[in-house]
Amino acid sequence: MSTEQTITRLGYAGLIPFILLAALMWLVDAELLPFVAIALGGYAAAIVSFLGGVHWGIGFMKGEASPRFHFIWGVVPSLIAWLALMMPAYAALPLLGLVVVTCYAVDSKTYPVAGLANWLPMRLRLTVVATASCVLGAAAI
């Protein structure tokens, strides 16, 4: 299996918790809903942190020639995700969905410069499903 196939499979497999937990938000009894909401919010926060961290990798690849933006932006999603974890799920989940969309918007401008434009179509699909999962999960509350 090529590296590209591995990345693609891992990317799409990463949607499984989003989809499963968003569906469970609608299916579980009321007493379990807070636990599922915490799981969905925690997973979304981890993914948001990962999306920011990619920019540190891009920055390190370019070394001293790297714009500082990559390092600064790289911590912003993590900080917002951390704040979201302290919020009630009905507010945190839409916020995390918005951060996923914002990460894609930033990536759509920065990935081409970094030579990563070929990953943007997959990133868009992942963004749509992850965001929809967060919003649908919040709607279940």
Short mmCIF file of C-alpha atoms in Angstrom, two decimals:
data_model
loop_
_atom_site.label_atom_id
_atom_site.label_comp_id
_atom_site.label_asym_id
_atom_site.label_seq_id
_atom_site.Cartn_x
_atom_site.Cartn_y
_atom_site.Cartn_z
CA MET A 1 0.00 0.00 0.00
CA SER A 2 1.34 3.42 -0.95
CA THR A 3 1.71 6.29 1.50
CA GLU A 4 -1.05 8.15 -0.35
CA GLN A 5 -3.41 5.18 0.09
CA THR A 6 -2.54 4.97 3.78
CA ILE A 7 -3.20 8.67 4.31
CA THR A 8 -6.48 8.47 2.41
CA ARG A 9 -7.69 5.43 4.34
CA LEU A 10 -6.72 6.95 7.69
CA GLY A 11 -8.39 10.23 6.77
CA TYR A 12 -11.70 8.59 5.91
CA ALA A 13 -11.47 6.18 8.84
CA GLY A 14 -11.19 9.25 11.04
CA LEU A 15 -14.78 10.06 10.11
CA ILE A 16 -16.09 6.88 11.75
CA PRO A 17 -16.13 8.33 15.28
CA PHE A 18 -17.77 11.53 14.01
CA ILE A 19 -20.55 9.65 12.22
CA LEU A 20 -21.04 7.03 14.93
CA LEU A 21 -21.13 9.50 17.81
CA ALA A 22 -23.41 11.95 15.96
CA ALA A 23 -25.83 9.08 15.27
CA LEU A 24 -25.63 7.93 18.88
CA MET A 25 -26.56 11.44 20.01
CA TRP A 26 -29.97 10.77 18.46
CA LEU A 27 -30.28 7.13 19.55
CA VAL A 28 -29.20 6.88 23.18
CA ASP A 29 -31.38 7.39 26.23
CA ALA A 30 -31.32 10.83 27.83
CA GLU A 31 -29.10 9.68 30.72
CA LEU A 32 -26.36 8.60 28.27
CA LEU A 33 -26.56 11.70 26.09
CA PRO A 34 -24.05 13.75 28.14
CA PHE A 35 -21.43 11.01 27.84
CA VAL A 36 -21.87 10.71 24.09
CA ALA A 37 -21.75 14.50 23.77
CA ILE A 38 -18.48 14.58 25.72
CA ALA A 39 -17.07 11.85 23.47
CA LEU A 40 -18.07 13.69 20.29
CA GLY A 41 -16.76 17.01 21.59
CA GLY A 42 -13.53 15.45 22.78
CA TYR A 43 -12.94 13.73 19.46
CA ALA A 44 -13.72 16.91 17.52
CA ALA A 45 -11.33 18.85 19.76
CA ALA A 46 -8.57 16.30 19.12
CA ILE A 47 -9.09 16.54 15.36
CA VAL A 48 -9.15 20.35 15.46
CA SER A 49 -5.85 20.27 17.36
CA PHE A 50 -4.41 17.92 14.76
CA LEU A 51 -5.47 20.24 11.94
CA GLY A 52 -3.63 23.10 13.59
CA GLY A 53 -0.60 20.96 14.29
CA VAL A 54 -0.21 20.20 10.60
CA HIS A 55 0.89 23.80 10.20
CA TRP A 56 3.79 23.27 12.56
CA GLY A 57 4.87 20.42 10.30
CA ILE A 58 4.63 22.69 7.27
CA GLY A 59 6.59 25.35 9.12
CA PHE A 60 9.33 22.94 10.14
CA MET A 61 9.57 21.62 6.56
CA LYS A 62 10.35 25.10 5.30
CA GLY A 63 12.76 25.93 8.12
CA GLU A 64 13.85 29.55 8.48
CA ALA A 65 12.07 30.43 5.23
CA SER A 66 8.73 29.50 6.76
CA PRO A 67 6.25 32.27 7.43
CA ARG A 68 5.57 32.63 11.16
CA PHE A 69 1.91 32.31 10.29
CA HIS A 70 2.19 28.49 10.29
CA PHE A 71 3.42 28.42 13.87
CA ILE A 72 0.98 31.04 15.12
CA TRP A 73 -2.04 29.55 13.35
CA GLY A 74 -0.93 26.08 14.42
CA VAL A 75 -1.83 26.79 18.06
CA VAL A 76 -5.08 28.71 17.50
CA PRO A 77 -7.30 25.66 16.77
CA SER A 78 -5.95 23.88 19.86
CA LEU A 79 -6.69 26.85 22.09
CA ILE A 80 -10.23 27.16 20.75
CA ALA A 81 -10.75 23.40 21.12
CA TRP A 82 -9.56 23.59 24.72
CA LEU A 83 -12.05 26.36 25.44
CA ALA A 84 -14.81 24.37 23.73
CA LEU A 85 -14.18 21.45 26.06
CA MET A 86 -15.21 23.67 28.96
CA MET A 87 -18.46 24.72 27.28
CA PRO A 88 -21.80 22.92 27.29
CA ALA A 89 -22.08 20.56 24.35
CA TYR A 90 -24.91 22.49 22.69
CA ALA A 91 -22.45 25.39 22.25
CA ALA A 92 -19.17 23.49 21.98
CA LEU A 93 -20.16 21.21 19.11
CA PRO A 94 -21.20 23.98 16.69
CA LEU A 95 -18.10 25.95 17.68
CA LEU A 96 -15.88 22.96 16.92
CA GLY A 97 -17.67 22.48 13.59
CA LEU A 98 -16.98 26.12 12.79
CA VAL A 99 -13.31 25.68 13.66
CA VAL A 100 -13.10 22.65 11.33
CA VAL A 101 -14.50 24.83 8.53
CA THR A 102 -12.12 27.66 9.41
CA CYS A 103 -9.19 25.24 9.35
CA TYR A 104 -10.22 24.17 5.86
CA ALA A 105 -10.48 27.80 4.74
CA VAL A 106 -6.98 28.49 6.03
CA ASP A 107 -5.65 25.27 4.52
CA SER A 108 -7.18 26.10 1.14
CA LYS A 109 -4.97 29.19 1.08
CA THR A 110 -1.83 27.71 2.62
CA TYR A 111 -1.70 24.14 1.28
CA PRO A 112 -1.08 25.17 -2.36
CA VAL A 113 1.90 27.29 -1.32
CA ALA A 114 3.23 24.32 0.67
CA GLY A 115 2.78 21.95 -2.29
CA LEU A 116 -0.15 20.15 -0.67
CA ALA A 117 -3.01 21.29 -2.93
CA ASN A 118 -3.67 17.72 -4.06
CA TRP A 119 -5.03 16.94 -0.56
CA LEU A 120 -7.65 19.71 -0.59
CA PRO A 121 -10.47 17.71 -2.27
CA MET A 122 -10.21 15.03 0.42
CA ARG A 123 -9.92 17.70 3.13
CA LEU A 124 -13.12 19.29 1.86
CA ARG A 125 -15.02 15.99 2.07
CA LEU A 126 -13.63 15.31 5.56
CA THR A 127 -14.55 18.84 6.61
CA VAL A 128 -18.13 18.52 5.40
CA VAL A 129 -18.75 15.25 7.24
CA ALA A 130 -16.98 16.32 10.44
CA THR A 131 -18.83 19.63 10.54
CA ALA A 132 -22.19 18.04 9.79
CA SER A 133 -21.57 15.52 12.56
CA CYS A 134 -20.85 18.28 15.08
CA VAL A 135 -23.92 20.28 14.06
CA LEU A 136 -26.22 17.24 13.98
CA GLY A 137 -24.86 16.11 17.32
CA ALA A 138 -25.61 19.52 18.83
CA ALA A 139 -29.11 19.44 17.35
CA ALA A 140 -29.83 16.26 19.32
CA ILE A 141 -29.43 18.08 22.63
#
